[in-house]
């Protein structure tokens, strides 16, 4: 994944998490406390997943060349 698409996915997941929490405890709890709790549990699982998605492939981009490639000598 490219850096910008990882960032976009991270913010989308975290935005969804905030939306779930806000809806659960401001709207859904009026009709069903159980549904609000389930929504909150789902929202609690999203941040670790977002962190994993946000960091996916970042190690490959940050690694220095290993030196295994043969380069011609500079003259």
Protein backbone atom coordinates (compact mmCIF):
# COMPACT_ATOMS: atom_id res chain seq x y z
CA UNK A 1 0.00 0.00 0.00
CA UNK A 2 1.17 3.50 -0.71
CA UNK A 3 1.62 5.95 2.16
CA UNK A 4 -1.33 8.13 1.18
CA UNK A 5 -3.72 5.21 0.75
CA UNK A 6 -2.65 3.79 4.13
CA UNK A 7 -3.27 7.19 5.71
CA UNK A 8 -6.68 7.45 4.02
CA UNK A 9 -7.64 3.94 5.21
CA UNK A 10 -6.48 4.74 8.76
CA UNK A 11 -8.54 7.93 8.95
CA UNK A 12 -11.58 6.20 7.43
CA UNK A 13 -11.40 3.44 10.04
CA UNK A 14 -10.93 5.90 12.90
CA UNK A 15 -13.74 8.09 11.57
CA UNK A 16 -15.98 5.03 11.48
CA UNK A 17 -14.97 4.24 15.05
CA UNK A 18 -15.95 7.73 16.23
CA UNK A 19 -19.20 7.57 14.29
CA UNK A 20 -20.08 4.21 15.87
CA UNK A 21 -19.45 5.51 19.38
CA UNK A 22 -21.39 8.72 18.82
CA UNK A 23 -24.35 6.90 17.28
CA UNK A 24 -24.30 4.15 19.89
CA UNK A 25 -24.45 6.41 22.94
CA UNK A 26 -26.46 9.32 21.57
CA UNK A 27 -29.04 7.63 19.35
CA UNK A 28 -29.14 3.83 19.53
CA UNK A 29 -29.11 3.59 23.34
CA UNK A 30 -32.55 5.23 23.40
CA UNK A 31 -34.01 2.15 21.69
CA UNK A 32 -31.64 -0.67 22.63
CA UNK A 33 -28.90 -0.64 25.22
CA UNK A 34 -27.69 -4.03 24.02
CA UNK A 35 -27.22 -2.75 20.48
CA UNK A 36 -25.34 0.27 21.82
CA UNK A 37 -22.99 -1.98 23.80
CA UNK A 38 -22.38 -4.21 20.76
CA UNK A 39 -21.63 -1.14 18.65
CA UNK A 40 -19.19 0.04 21.31
CA UNK A 41 -17.42 -3.32 21.36
CA UNK A 42 -17.05 -3.19 17.58
CA UNK A 43 -15.75 0.38 17.89
CA UNK A 44 -13.20 -0.79 20.48
CA UNK A 45 -11.78 -3.35 18.03
CA UNK A 46 -11.33 -0.82 15.21
CA UNK A 47 -8.35 1.23 16.56
CA UNK A 48 -5.90 -1.70 16.70
CA UNK A 49 -6.98 -2.76 13.22
CA UNK A 50 -6.54 0.84 12.02
CA UNK A 51 -3.03 0.93 13.48
CA UNK A 52 -2.13 -2.30 11.69
CA UNK A 53 -3.54 -1.01 8.40
CA UNK A 54 -1.83 2.35 8.87
CA UNK A 55 1.56 0.71 9.36
CA UNK A 56 1.21 -1.99 6.72
CA UNK A 57 4.26 -1.96 4.48
CA UNK A 58 5.90 0.98 6.23
CA UNK A 59 8.89 -1.15 7.25
CA UNK A 60 9.62 -2.03 3.63
CA UNK A 61 9.61 1.65 2.69
CA UNK A 62 11.90 2.64 5.56
CA UNK A 63 14.55 -0.06 5.13
CA UNK A 64 17.90 0.94 3.75
CA UNK A 65 19.30 -1.01 0.82
CA UNK A 66 20.87 -4.21 2.14
CA UNK A 67 24.02 -3.98 0.04
CA UNK A 68 23.35 -7.29 -1.68
CA UNK A 69 23.16 -5.62 -5.08
CA UNK A 70 26.38 -5.34 -7.02
CA UNK A 71 27.16 -1.76 -8.08
CA UNK A 72 29.98 -0.91 -10.48
CA UNK A 73 32.93 0.80 -8.77
CA UNK A 74 33.14 4.58 -9.03
CA UNK A 75 36.08 5.90 -10.97
